[in-house]
Coordinates of C-alpha atoms and ligand atoms in Angstrom, one line a residue:
X1 CA 95.9 -121.3 -2.3
X2 CA 97.5 -118.6 0.3
X3 CA 100.8 -117.3 0.0
X4 CA 104.1 -117.1 1.9
X5 CA 107.0 -114.7 2.1
X6 CA 109.9 -115.1 4.4
X7 CA 112.9 -112.4 4.6
X8 CA 116.4 -113.0 6.1
X9 CA 119.1 -110.6 5.1
X10 CA 120.7 -107.4 5.8
X11 CA 117.9 -105.1 5.0
X12 CA 114.4 -104.0 6.7
X13 CA 112.1 -106.8 6.1
X14 CA 108.9 -105.4 6.3
X15 CA 108.7 -103.6 2.9
X16 CA 110.0 -106.6 0.8
X17 CA 107.4 -108.9 2.7
X18 CA 104.8 -106.2 1.9
X19 CA 105.3 -106.1 -1.9
X20 CA 105.7 -110.0 -1.9
X21 CA 102.6 -110.5 -0.6
X22 CA 100.7 -107.8 -3.0
X23 CA 102.1 -110.3 -5.5
X24 CA 100.9 -113.2 -4.0
X25 CA 97.5 -111.8 -3.3
X26 CA 96.0 -113.6 -6.1
X27 CA 96.6 -116.9 -4.6
X28 CA 94.2 -115.9 -1.6
X29 CA 93.1 -112.8 -0.1
X30 CA 90.7 -112.8 2.6
X31 CA 93.2 -112.1 5.6
X32 CA 97.0 -111.4 5.9
X33 CA 99.7 -111.3 8.5
X34 CA 103.4 -110.5 9.4
X35 CA 106.0 -111.4 12.1
X36 CA 109.3 -108.9 11.6
X37 CA 112.2 -109.8 14.4
X38 CA 114.6 -106.9 15.4
X39 CA 117.3 -109.1 17.6
X40 CA 115.5 -110.7 20.1
X41 CA 112.4 -108.6 19.9
X42 CA 109.4 -108.8 17.7
X43 CA 109.6 -105.6 15.9
X44 CA 106.2 -105.9 13.8
X45 CA 103.4 -108.1 14.5
X46 CA 100.0 -107.4 12.6
X47 CA 97.0 -109.7 11.3
X48 CA 94.2 -108.1 9.4
X49 CA 91.0 -109.4 7.5
X50 CA 90.8 -108.1 4.1
X51 CA 93.2 -107.7 1.4
X52 CA 96.6 -106.3 1.5
X53 CA 95.9 -103.7 -1.0
X54 CA 93.0 -102.1 1.4
X55 CA 96.0 -101.6 3.9
X56 CA 98.8 -99.8 2.0
X57 CA 99.7 -97.7 5.0
X58 CA 101.1 -100.8 7.0
X59 CA 104.2 -100.7 4.4
X60 CA 105.2 -97.3 5.9
X61 CA 104.7 -99.0 9.7
X62 CA 107.9 -98.4 11.8
X63 CA 109.9 -101.8 11.7
X64 CA 113.9 -101.9 11.2
X65 CA 113.9 -105.6 11.6
X66 CA 115.6 -107.8 8.9
X67 CA 114.0 -110.9 9.5
X68 CA 110.7 -111.8 8.9
X69 CA 107.6 -113.8 7.7
X70 CA 104.4 -113.1 6.2
X71 CA 101.2 -114.5 4.8
X72 CA 98.1 -114.0 2.3
X73 CA 95.1 -116.4 3.5
X74 CA 92.3 -118.0 1.5
X75 CA 90.4 -119.7 4.6
X76 CA 90.2 -123.5 4.8
X77 CA 90.2 -124.4 8.2
X78 CA 88.6 -121.5 10.2
X79 CA 86.6 -118.8 9.4
X80 CA 88.0 -115.9 8.2
X81 CA 88.7 -113.6 11.4
X82 CA 91.9 -112.1 12.6
X83 CA 92.6 -114.6 15.0
X84 CA 92.7 -117.4 12.5
X85 CA 94.9 -115.1 10.1
X86 CA 98.8 -116.4 10.0
X87 CA 101.6 -116.1 11.4
X88 CA 100.3 -118.3 14.4
X89 CA 102.6 -118.6 17.6
X90 CA 102.9 -120.7 20.4
X91 CA 101.9 -120.2 24.2
X92 CA 105.3 -118.2 24.9
X93 CA 105.2 -116.2 21.7
X94 CA 108.6 -117.8 20.8
X95 CA 107.8 -119.6 17.8
X96 CA 105.9 -117.9 14.7
X97 CA 105.1 -119.7 11.6
X98 CA 103.2 -119.3 8.2
X99 CA 101.8 -122.3 6.5
X100 CA 100.4 -123.1 2.8
X101 CA 98.5 -126.5 2.9
X102 CA 96.5 -128.3 5.1
X103 CA 97.8 -131.0 8.4
X104 CA 95.0 -133.7 8.1
X105 CA 95.4 -134.8 11.5
X106 CA 95.3 -131.6 13.3
X107 CA 92.3 -132.6 15.5
X108 CA 93.9 -135.4 17.2
X109 CA 97.0 -133.5 17.7
X110 CA 95.3 -130.5 18.8
X111 CA 93.6 -132.7 21.4
X112 CA 96.8 -134.0 22.8
X113 CA 98.4 -130.5 22.8
X114 CA 95.7 -129.3 25.0
X115 CA 95.7 -132.0 27.5
X116 CA 99.5 -131.1 27.9
X117 CA 98.6 -127.7 28.6
X118 CA 98.7 -125.8 25.3
X119 CA 96.3 -122.7 24.9
X120 CA 95.1 -122.1 21.6
X121 CA 93.5 -119.0 20.0
X122 CA 92.6 -120.1 16.6
X123 CA 90.4 -122.5 14.8
X124 CA 93.4 -123.4 12.4
X125 CA 95.3 -126.3 11.5
X126 CA 98.7 -124.2 11.3
X127 CA 98.3 -123.0 14.8
X128 CA 98.8 -126.7 16.2
X129 CA 102.2 -127.0 14.4
X130 CA 103.3 -123.8 16.1
X131 CA 102.4 -125.5 19.5
X132 CA 103.8 -129.2 18.3
X133 CA 107.2 -127.3 17.6
X134 CA 106.8 -125.7 21.0
X135 CA 106.7 -128.8 22.5
X136 CA 110.0 -130.2 21.1
X137 CA 111.8 -126.6 21.3
X138 CA 114.8 -127.1 23.4
X139 CA 117.0 -124.5 22.2
X140 CA 117.4 -125.9 18.3
X141 CA 114.7 -124.5 16.1
X142 CA 115.3 -126.7 13.4
X143 CA 115.4 -130.1 15.3
X144 CA 112.1 -128.8 17.2
X145 CA 110.6 -128.4 13.7
X146 CA 111.8 -131.5 12.2
X147 CA 110.5 -133.4 15.2
X148 CA 107.2 -131.6 15.0
X149 CA 107.0 -132.6 11.2
X150 CA 107.3 -136.0 11.9
X151 CA 104.2 -136.1 13.7
X152 CA 102.4 -134.4 10.9
X153 CA 100.2 -136.0 8.0
X154 CA 99.1 -133.8 5.6
X155 CA 100.6 -131.2 3.0
X156 CA 102.9 -127.9 3.9
X157 CA 105.0 -125.3 3.0
X158 CA 106.1 -123.3 5.8
X159 CA 108.4 -120.7 7.0
X160 CA 109.2 -120.4 10.9
X161 CA 111.1 -118.0 13.1
X162 CA 111.8 -117.2 16.5
X163 CA 112.7 -113.9 18.6
X164 CA 114.8 -116.4 20.4
X165 CA 117.4 -116.9 17.3
X166 CA 116.4 -113.8 15.4
X167 CA 119.1 -114.7 12.9
X168 CA 117.5 -117.9 11.5
X169 CA 114.5 -118.8 9.7
X170 CA 113.8 -122.5 8.9
X171 CA 111.3 -123.7 5.7
X172 CA 110.3 -126.7 4.9
X173 CA 107.7 -128.3 2.3
X174 CA 105.6 -131.4 1.5
X175 CA 103.7 -130.9 -1.3
X176 CA 103.3 -127.4 -1.4
X177 CA 105.5 -125.0 -3.7
X178 CA 108.1 -123.6 -1.7
X179 CA 111.4 -121.7 -3.0
X180 CA 114.4 -119.9 -2.0
X181 CA 115.2 -116.6 -3.7
X182 CA 119.1 -116.1 -3.5
X183 CA 120.4 -112.4 -3.4
X184 CA 124.0 -111.4 -2.6
X185 CA 122.8 -109.8 0.8
X186 CA 119.5 -111.8 1.3
X187 CA 117.1 -114.9 1.0
X188 CA 113.5 -114.8 0.4
X189 CA 111.5 -117.7 1.0
X190 CA 108.2 -117.5 -1.0
X191 CA 105.5 -120.1 -2.2
X192 CA 105.6 -118.6 -5.7
X193 CA 108.2 -116.6 -7.8
X194 CA 106.4 -113.8 -8.7
X195 CA 106.8 -113.0 -4.6
X196 CA 110.5 -112.4 -5.0
X197 CA 111.1 -111.5 -8.8
X198 CA 111.7 -108.0 -8.0
X199 CA 114.7 -108.7 -5.7
X200 CA 116.3 -111.6 -7.7
X201 CA 115.9 -114.2 -10.3
X202 CA 118.0 -116.7 -8.8
X203 CA 115.9 -119.8 -7.0
X204 CA 116.1 -123.1 -5.5
X205 CA 112.9 -125.0 -5.5
X206 CA 112.3 -127.2 -2.3
X207 CA 111.6 -130.6 -2.6
X208 CA 109.2 -132.6 -0.3
X209 CA 110.8 -133.6 2.7
X210 CA 113.2 -130.8 2.4
X211 CA 114.2 -128.5 4.8
X212 CA 116.0 -125.3 4.7
X213 CA 117.7 -123.4 7.6
X214 CA 118.7 -119.8 6.7
X215 CA 121.0 -117.1 8.0
X216 CA 121.4 -113.7 6.8
X217 CA 124.8 -115.5 5.0
X218 CA 124.0 -118.8 4.0
X219 CA 121.7 -121.5 3.9
X220 CA 121.8 -125.4 4.3
X221 CA 118.9 -127.9 3.1
X222 CA 118.6 -131.2 4.2
X223 CA 116.5 -134.1 3.2
X224 CA 114.7 -136.5 5.4
X225 CA 115.2 -140.2 3.7
X226 CA 111.8 -141.9 4.2
X227 CA 113.2 -145.5 5.0
X228 CA 115.6 -144.5 7.9
X229 CA 114.2 -140.8 8.8
X230 CA 117.8 -139.4 9.0
X231 CA 118.4 -136.1 7.4
X232 CA 121.2 -135.8 4.6
X233 CA 122.6 -132.4 3.2
X234 CA 121.4 -131.7 -0.3
X235 CA 123.0 -129.6 -2.7
X236 CA 120.7 -128.0 -5.1
X237 CA 120.9 -126.4 -8.3
X238 CA 120.4 -122.8 -8.6
X239 CA 117.6 -121.8 -11.4
X240 CA 116.9 -118.8 -13.3
X241 CA 113.6 -117.4 -13.6
X242 CA 112.9 -116.5 -17.5
X243 CA 109.9 -114.4 -17.2
X244 CA 110.3 -110.9 -16.2
X245 CA 108.7 -108.4 -14.2
X246 CA 106.8 -106.6 -17.0
X247 CA 105.2 -110.1 -17.8
X248 CA 103.6 -110.1 -14.3
X249 CA 102.5 -106.6 -14.2
X250 CA 99.4 -105.3 -15.8
X251 CA 101.1 -103.3 -18.6
X252 CA 98.3 -100.4 -19.0
X253 CA 95.5 -102.7 -18.8
X254 CA 93.0 -101.9 -16.2
X255 CA 93.0 -105.9 -15.0
X256 CA 95.0 -108.9 -15.4
X257 CA 92.1 -111.0 -17.0
X258 CA 92.3 -108.2 -20.0
X259 CA 95.6 -108.2 -20.5
X260 CA 95.9 -112.2 -20.2
X261 CA 92.8 -112.2 -22.9
X262 CA 94.9 -109.9 -25.3
X263 CA 98.1 -112.1 -24.9
X264 CA 96.0 -115.2 -26.3
X265 CA 97.4 -114.8 -30.0
X266 CA 100.8 -114.8 -28.5
X267 CA 100.2 -117.6 -26.0
X268 CA 99.1 -119.7 -29.3
X269 CA 102.5 -118.1 -30.7
X270 CA 104.5 -119.5 -27.8
X271 CA 103.2 -122.8 -27.3
X272 CA 103.8 -123.7 -31.1
X273 CA 107.2 -122.1 -31.4
X274 CA 109.5 -124.5 -32.5
X275 CA 107.4 -127.4 -32.5
X276 CA 105.7 -127.4 -35.9
X277 CA 107.4 -129.7 -38.4
X278 CA 106.1 -129.2 -41.9
X279 CA 108.4 -131.3 -43.8
X280 CA 107.2 -134.6 -41.9
X281 CA 103.5 -133.2 -41.0
X282 CA 104.3 -133.8 -37.6
X283 CA 105.4 -132.0 -34.4
X284 CA 108.1 -132.0 -32.4
X285 CA 107.8 -132.2 -28.7
X286 CA 110.9 -132.5 -26.6
X287 CA 109.3 -133.3 -23.5
X288 CA 107.9 -136.7 -25.0
X289 CA 111.3 -137.7 -26.2
X290 CA 112.2 -140.1 -23.6
X291 CA 108.8 -141.9 -23.7
X292 CA 108.4 -142.0 -27.3
X293 CA 108.3 -145.7 -27.6
X294 CA 105.8 -146.2 -24.8
X295 CA 103.7 -143.7 -26.3
X296 CA 103.6 -145.5 -29.3
X297 CA 102.1 -148.6 -27.3
X298 CA 99.4 -146.5 -25.4
X299 CA 95.9 -148.0 -25.9
X300 CA 93.6 -145.8 -23.9
X301 CA 93.8 -142.3 -22.5
X302 CA 92.6 -140.7 -19.5
X303 CA 92.7 -136.8 -19.3
X304 CA 92.5 -135.1 -15.8
X305 CA 92.1 -131.7 -14.8
X306 CA 89.8 -129.4 -12.4
X307 CA 87.6 -126.1 -13.5
X308 CA 88.9 -124.7 -16.8
X309 CA 91.6 -127.3 -17.3
X310 CA 89.1 -130.0 -16.9
X311 CA 87.1 -128.3 -20.0
X312 CA 90.3 -128.4 -22.0
X313 CA 90.6 -131.8 -21.4
X314 CA 87.2 -132.3 -22.7
X315 CA 88.1 -130.7 -25.8
X316 CA 91.2 -132.7 -26.0
X317 CA 89.2 -136.1 -25.9
X318 CA 87.2 -135.1 -29.0
X319 CA 90.6 -134.1 -30.7
X320 CA 92.4 -137.6 -29.6
X321 CA 89.7 -139.7 -30.6
X322 CA 89.2 -138.2 -33.8
X323 CA 92.6 -137.5 -35.1
X324 CA 94.6 -139.9 -32.8
X325 CA 92.1 -142.6 -32.7
X326 CA 93.1 -143.5 -29.2
X327 CA 90.1 -144.4 -26.9
X328 CA 90.0 -141.4 -24.5
X329 CA 88.0 -140.2 -21.4
X330 CA 88.2 -137.5 -19.2
X331 CA 87.7 -137.0 -15.4
X332 CA 88.2 -134.3 -12.9
X333 CA 90.6 -134.7 -10.3
X334 CA 88.5 -134.6 -7.3
X335 CA 86.3 -137.7 -9.0
X336 CA 89.2 -139.6 -10.2
X337 CA 91.0 -140.1 -7.2
X338 CA 88.1 -141.8 -5.5
X339 CA 86.6 -143.7 -8.3
X340 CA 87.7 -147.7 -8.8
X341 CA 89.2 -146.6 -12.3
X342 CA 90.1 -149.9 -14.5
X343 CA 92.6 -149.4 -17.0
X344 CA 94.1 -151.8 -19.6
X345 CA 97.7 -152.3 -19.5
X346 CA 98.7 -149.5 -21.6
X347 CA 96.6 -146.8 -20.5
X348 CA 98.2 -143.4 -19.9
X349 CA 97.0 -140.4 -17.9
X350 CA 97.4 -137.0 -19.3
X351 CA 97.1 -134.4 -16.5
X352 CA 96.5 -130.7 -17.5
X353 CA 96.9 -127.7 -15.0
X354 CA 97.9 -124.1 -15.3
X355 CA 99.6 -124.2 -12.1
X356 CA 100.7 -127.8 -11.7
X357 CA 100.0 -127.5 -7.9
X358 CA 96.0 -128.4 -8.1
X359 CA 95.7 -130.7 -5.1
X360 CA 93.1 -133.0 -6.7
X361 CA 94.9 -133.2 -10.2
X362 CA 98.1 -134.3 -8.6
X363 CA 96.3 -136.8 -6.2
X364 CA 95.1 -138.2 -9.4
X365 CA 98.5 -138.3 -10.9
X366 CA 99.7 -140.3 -8.0
X367 CA 97.2 -142.7 -8.0
X368 CA 98.1 -143.7 -11.5
X369 CA 101.7 -143.6 -10.7
X370 CA 100.9 -146.1 -8.1
X371 CA 99.3 -148.2 -10.5
X372 CA 102.6 -148.2 -12.8
X373 CA 100.7 -146.5 -15.5
X374 CA 102.7 -143.8 -17.8
X375 CA 101.8 -140.1 -16.6
X376 CA 102.0 -137.3 -18.8
X377 CA 101.6 -133.4 -17.9
X378 CA 100.4 -130.3 -20.0
X379 CA 101.5 -127.7 -17.5
X380 CA 102.4 -124.0 -17.5
X381 CA 104.4 -123.7 -14.2
X382 CA 107.9 -124.8 -14.8
X383 CA 109.2 -127.0 -11.9
X384 CA 105.7 -127.3 -10.5
X385 CA 105.0 -130.7 -8.6
X386 CA 103.0 -131.9 -11.6
X387 CA 106.0 -131.1 -13.9
X388 CA 108.5 -132.9 -11.6
X389 CA 106.3 -135.6 -11.2
X390 CA 104.8 -137.0 -14.4
X391 CA 107.2 -139.1 -16.3
X392 CA 107.2 -136.6 -19.6
X393 CA 105.3 -133.7 -20.3
X394 CA 104.7 -130.5 -22.5
X395 CA 105.0 -127.3 -21.2
X396 CA 102.0 -124.7 -22.6
X397 CA 104.6 -121.8 -22.1
X398 CA 101.8 -119.6 -21.4
X399 CA 103.9 -117.1 -19.0
X400 CA 102.5 -116.1 -15.6
X401 CA 98.7 -116.0 -15.3
X402 CA 97.7 -113.9 -12.6
X403 CA 94.0 -113.2 -12.7
X404 CA 92.2 -115.7 -10.9
X405 CA 89.8 -116.9 -13.9
X406 CA 91.9 -118.6 -16.5
X407 CA 91.8 -117.3 -20.0
X408 CA 95.2 -117.5 -21.9
X409 CA 96.5 -120.6 -19.9
X410 CA 93.3 -122.4 -21.5
X411 CA 94.1 -121.2 -25.0
X412 CA 97.8 -122.7 -23.9
X413 CA 96.0 -125.8 -22.9
X414 CA 93.9 -126.1 -26.0
X415 CA 96.8 -125.7 -28.2
X416 CA 99.1 -128.0 -26.5
X417 CA 96.5 -130.8 -26.7
X418 CA 96.3 -130.3 -30.5
X419 CA 100.0 -130.6 -31.0
X420 CA 99.7 -134.0 -28.9
X421 CA 97.0 -135.1 -31.0
X422 CA 99.3 -134.8 -34.0
X423 CA 101.9 -136.4 -32.1
X424 CA 100.1 -139.2 -31.2
X425 CA 97.8 -139.5 -34.3
X426 CA 101.0 -139.7 -36.5
X427 CA 102.5 -142.5 -34.3
X428 CA 99.5 -144.1 -35.5
X429 CA 97.2 -143.9 -38.6
X430 CA 97.2 -140.4 -39.2
X431 CA 98.5 -139.7 -42.8
X432 CA 101.2 -136.9 -43.6
X433 CA 98.9 -135.0 -45.5
X434 CA 96.3 -135.1 -42.6
X435 CA 99.4 -133.8 -40.4
X436 CA 100.4 -131.2 -42.4
X437 CA 96.7 -130.0 -42.8
X438 CA 96.5 -129.8 -38.8
X439 CA 99.9 -128.1 -38.4
X440 CA 99.1 -125.5 -41.1
X441 CA 95.8 -124.7 -39.9
X442 CA 97.8 -124.4 -36.1
X443 CA 100.2 -122.0 -37.7
X444 CA 97.4 -119.7 -38.6
X445 CA 95.8 -119.4 -35.4
X446 CA 97.7 -116.5 -33.8
X447 CA 96.5 -114.5 -36.5
X448 CA 92.9 -115.6 -36.4
X449 CA 93.0 -115.2 -32.6
X450 CA 93.9 -111.3 -33.1
X451 CA 90.9 -111.0 -35.8
X452 CA 88.7 -112.1 -32.9
X453 CA 90.2 -109.7 -30.7
X454 CA 89.8 -107.0 -32.8
X455 CA 86.1 -107.2 -32.7
X456 CA 86.3 -106.6 -28.8
X457 CA 84.3 -103.1 -29.2
X458 CA 81.2 -105.1 -30.9
X459 CA 81.4 -107.6 -27.9
X460 CA 81.3 -104.8 -25.5
X461 CA 78.5 -103.3 -27.2
X462 CA 76.2 -106.6 -27.2
X463 CA 77.2 -106.8 -23.3
X464 CA 75.5 -103.5 -22.9
X465 CA 72.2 -104.7 -24.3
X466 CA 72.4 -107.9 -21.8
X467 CA 73.7 -106.1 -18.8
X468 CA 70.4 -106.3 -16.8
X469 CA 69.9 -110.3 -17.4
X470 CA 70.2 -112.4 -14.3
X471 CA 70.5 -115.9 -15.9
X472 CA 72.4 -117.3 -18.9
X473 CA 72.5 -120.2 -20.9
X474 CA 75.6 -121.6 -22.9
X475 CA 75.1 -124.3 -25.4
X476 CA 77.3 -126.3 -28.0
X477 CA 78.1 -129.5 -29.3
X478 CA 80.9 -131.6 -29.9
X479 CA 84.3 -129.7 -29.8
X480 CA 82.2 -126.7 -28.5
X481 CA 80.2 -128.3 -26.0
X482 CA 83.1 -128.0 -23.6
X483 CA 83.4 -124.4 -24.7
X484 CA 79.9 -123.8 -23.6
X485 CA 80.9 -125.0 -20.2
X486 CA 83.7 -122.7 -19.8
X487 CA 81.8 -119.9 -21.1
X488 CA 79.3 -120.4 -18.6
X489 CA 82.1 -121.0 -15.9
X490 CA 83.9 -117.8 -16.8
X491 CA 80.7 -115.5 -16.5
X492 CA 80.0 -116.8 -13.1
X493 CA 83.5 -116.7 -11.9
X494 CA 84.1 -113.2 -12.5
X495 CA 80.6 -111.4 -12.8
X496 CA 78.8 -113.6 -10.2
X497 CA 75.8 -113.9 -12.5
X498 CA 74.2 -117.5 -13.0
X499 CA 75.1 -119.0 -16.2
X500 CA 74.8 -122.7 -17.2
X501 CA 76.5 -124.7 -20.0
X502 CA 74.6 -127.5 -21.6
X503 CA 75.5 -130.0 -24.8
X504 CA 72.8 -128.2 -27.4
X505 CA 71.0 -131.7 -27.6
X506 CA 70.5 -131.9 -23.8
X507 CA 68.4 -128.7 -24.1
X508 CA 65.1 -130.4 -24.4
X509 CA 66.1 -133.0 -21.5
X510 CA 65.3 -130.4 -19.2
X511 CA 66.8 -126.8 -19.5
X512 CA 64.3 -125.9 -22.1
X513 CA 61.9 -125.5 -19.2
X514 CA 63.9 -122.5 -18.0
X515 CA 64.1 -120.8 -21.3
X516 CA 62.2 -117.6 -21.8
X517 CA 62.6 -113.7 -22.8
X518 CA 64.4 -113.6 -19.2
X519 CA 67.0 -116.1 -19.8
X520 CA 69.1 -115.3 -22.9
X521 CA 71.3 -118.2 -24.7
X522 CA 74.6 -118.0 -25.9
X523 CA 74.9 -120.5 -28.8
X524 CA 78.3 -121.8 -30.0
X525 CA 77.8 -122.5 -33.6
X526 CA 80.7 -122.4 -35.9
X527 CA 79.9 -123.8 -39.5
X528 CA 81.0 -127.4 -38.7
X529 CA 79.8 -130.9 -38.8
X530 CA 77.0 -130.2 -36.3
X531 CA 75.9 -126.9 -37.3
X532 CA 72.6 -127.8 -38.7
X533 CA 71.7 -129.5 -35.2
X534 CA 72.9 -126.6 -33.4
X535 CA 70.3 -124.6 -35.6
X536 CA 67.6 -126.8 -34.6
X537 CA 68.6 -126.3 -30.9
X538 CA 68.4 -122.5 -31.3
X539 CA 65.0 -122.7 -33.1
X540 CA 63.8 -124.3 -30.1
X541 CA 65.0 -121.4 -28.0
X542 CA 63.4 -119.0 -30.3
X543 CA 60.0 -120.9 -30.1
X544 CA 60.0 -119.9 -26.5
X545 CA 60.8 -116.3 -26.9
X546 CA 64.5 -117.1 -25.7
X547 CA 66.9 -114.3 -27.0
X548 CA 70.2 -115.8 -28.6
X549 CA 73.6 -114.4 -29.1
X550 CA 75.5 -116.7 -31.5
X551 CA 79.1 -117.3 -32.3
X552 CA 79.2 -118.1 -35.8
X553 CA 81.7 -118.5 -38.5
X554 CA 82.5 -115.2 -40.5
X555 CA 80.7 -115.2 -43.8
X556 CA 77.3 -116.8 -42.3
X557 CA 74.9 -114.3 -43.0
X558 CA 72.1 -116.7 -42.9
X559 CA 72.3 -116.6 -39.2
X560 CA 71.6 -113.0 -38.6
X561 CA 68.1 -113.7 -39.7
X562 CA 67.3 -116.3 -36.6
X563 CA 69.4 -115.0 -33.6
X564 CA 69.6 -111.8 -32.1
X565 CA 73.3 -110.8 -31.8
X566 CA 75.9 -112.5 -33.7
X567 CA 79.6 -112.4 -32.8
X568 CA 81.9 -113.7 -35.5
X569 CA 85.1 -116.0 -35.7
X570 CA 87.3 -116.9 -38.8
X571 CA 87.0 -120.2 -40.2
X572 CA 89.5 -122.9 -39.1
X573 CA 89.5 -126.8 -38.9
X574 CA 86.5 -128.0 -36.6
X575 CA 89.2 -129.6 -34.3
X576 CA 90.7 -126.2 -33.5
X577 CA 87.3 -124.1 -33.6
X578 CA 87.4 -124.0 -29.7
X579 CA 90.7 -122.4 -29.6
X580 CA 88.7 -119.1 -31.5
X581 CA 85.5 -119.5 -30.1
X582 CA 86.3 -119.4 -26.4
X583 CA 88.1 -115.9 -27.1
X584 CA 84.7 -113.9 -27.6
X585 CA 83.4 -115.7 -24.5
X586 CA 86.2 -114.5 -22.4
X587 CA 85.7 -110.9 -23.3
X588 CA 82.0 -111.4 -22.7
X589 CA 82.5 -112.6 -19.3
X590 CA 85.3 -109.5 -18.7
X591 CA 83.3 -106.8 -20.1
X592 CA 80.3 -107.9 -18.3
X593 CA 81.9 -108.0 -14.9
X594 CA 83.4 -104.9 -15.8
X595 CA 80.4 -103.2 -16.4
X596 CA 79.0 -104.5 -12.9
X597 CA 82.2 -103.3 -11.2
X598 CA 83.5 -106.2 -10.0
X599 CA 86.7 -107.2 -8.4
X600 CA 87.7 -109.1 -11.9
X601 CA 91.2 -110.5 -10.9
X602 CA 90.3 -111.7 -7.4
X603 CA 86.7 -112.8 -7.5
X604 CA 85.3 -113.5 -4.2
X605 CA 85.6 -117.0 -2.8
X606 CA 87.9 -118.0 -5.5
X607 CA 91.8 -119.1 -5.5
X608 CA 93.8 -119.2 -8.6
X609 CA 95.8 -122.1 -7.0
X610 CA 93.6 -124.5 -5.2
X611 CA 96.4 -126.4 -3.4
X612 CA 93.9 -128.4 -0.9
X613 CA 91.8 -131.1 -1.6
Ligands
G6P701 C1 91.1 -122.9 -9.8 C2 91.0 -121.7 -10.7 C3 90.5 -122.1 -11.9 C4 91.2 -123.3 -12.5 C5 91.5 -124.6 -11.8 C6 92.5 -125.4 -11.9 O1 89.8 -123.4 -9.5 O2 90.2 -120.9 -10.2 O3 90.6 -121.0 -12.7 O4 90.8 -123.5 -13.6 O5 91.4 -124.2 -10.2 O6 93.6 -124.9 -12.1 P1 95.2 -125.5 -12.8 O7 96.3 -124.7 -12.2 O8 95.1 -127.0 -12.1 O9 94.7 -125.2 -14.1

C-alpha cells in the first residue's frame, strides 16, 4: 500500500523520483506528491489527487535539486484530498516526510501536539509524525526522528528531509518495507525494488527499528536495541536484485494482467525447477532443510493468507489432508488474529503471501510465533517481512507481479503447495509410487497450462456472448470449490461486475433463489471424483433457466448437451486440476474487464499489497 521514493545524490532528483513513483503506482494511486530541495530552499513541492500517470507534465518541471522525497498514496487515514497527500510537513515547513504504514496512536499524539500549539492541515496520521519531529528538532534531524519514533505505536517506513539540512535524508522502518538502492553517485530509498531498478540493482534492506542517515556520499544505518533503547551502528549486506527491468515491464502486452496470465506456464516451470526428485518420488525443498525433523513431528497445520492467497490455502488444505494425511485448516489473517485458536503442541502454520507484506497475514504469523509454534512461509518476494520472520519457507519464484489482481502468483502458490504436499506426504505414509505419480504430473503442468492459454481466443468469444450480464455465479466442489471463489473474486476485482462463488452443494441452500436467465453460472467440473455431483448442480441451474459455462476436461463431449458453453482444460491429477482450471477464469475476467474498458491493472479502491490492518 502506498509507495515511497527518496533520492539523495549528484543528479536532479525530480525525474528519478517521478519514474520511481510511476513504477510504484500499483501499490496505491489515489494521490501523490513530491518535495525536492535545492540547497536551503524548497525547489519543487507538489501534491495532486489522482494518478501520477495522468500528470506526466510534472516530470519536466523546472527543478534542479538533488535531494527529494515522493509518495503515491492509497488512502487509509483521511479522505483522498490534496491536503492529505504526502509529503507532510511541520508548522515551519522545516520537516518534510513521506510515510507508509499507520500510526495507531496518532489521535492522542495529535491532541497533545495541538495543545502545544501545532497547527495541522490534514487528517492524516503522517502529519502527526512531522509535528512530532518538529517538537524534538533542535538542530539534529536524525536525533529528532529517533525521539519522535519513540513515541509512536504502529507501522512505518519513512523518509524525512529538511531544507535546514539539505544534504541529508533520514529513513526508518518498522514493519513496512524500506530499502536503499546503492549507486556510485547516489542513494535511492524506496519501499519496493521496482522503484529503483532502472538505476541500480544493489540494495540494502532496512530491518525493523533501523534508521538510516544518508548524505550524497555516504550512509550510516543504526538500530535501536529494544531493551536499552540505545542505538548501535549496523553493517549491512548489499544484495543484488536478480530480476530485470523487462520482467517488470509490459513487454508488448496491453496490460500487466495479460502479461502475467501468459507467464503462468513459466511460473510453474520456475516453481518446480530443480525441485523434482524423480528417483526418490519426492521433492527437494532447500528452504525446509533446517526444519526437516521438526516437520516430521507436525501433527496439524493451519494455512493462512488473505484474498487470492487464502484461496490458494484452501486448495492446499484439500491437498495436504488427502495426500500428506495431516489434519489441516485454513483461515484468513484478519480472522485468525482475533480468534482464540487452540493448537496441539506440534501444530505448524503455513503463511501464503505473494508480497510477504500483507499486514493481517504477518499479524497471524507473529501470533503463532509467540505461541512457540513452527511457522512456514510460501512467499514470492525475497527478503520480505514474511520471508524473514518465518522459521522456514519455500519461495514461489513467480517473479514480479505488477497487476493488482493476482494471477500468476496464485499459480505459483498452488504449485508450491503441491510440492510441499509431496514433501510432507513422503515424510509420512505416501508411497514412493504415489510420490512419483504426483511429481510426474506436476512436471507436465507447464505444457498443459500452455494448452489452456492457447484457447484464449475461444474464451474471448465466449466473453463477448455474456458481456451484458450484470451478475455471475461460480460453482465448484472439492479442489475446485476454492477456484469458484477465486474466479468470482477475479471478475469482481477487475470488471466491477457482481460475482459470487459457492460450493456446488450449497446452491440449493440459498443461491438458487437468484438463479434465472439473467444470472449465468460458471461451473468448474473437470472429470474428477465429484463430477457427477457437479452435473446434478448444473441440472438444478438449467431447470431454472440459468445459463451455464462449464470448465470441463478435454474429451468430455457429453457436457455440451447440458450446458451453453464449454471451455476445455487438459486432464491431470485431481489435486492439480485447480492449477489448470483457474487459467480460463483468469482469461475470462481479463477479457470481460477489457471489453468494459476498465483500468485492469489498477482497479479502483484496491491495492497490490495491503500493509495496514
Ligand atoms: C490484496 C491484493 C490481492 C491479494 C491480497 C493478498 O488484497 O489486491 O490480489 O491476493 O492482497 O496479498 P499477498 O501479497 O499477501 O498475497
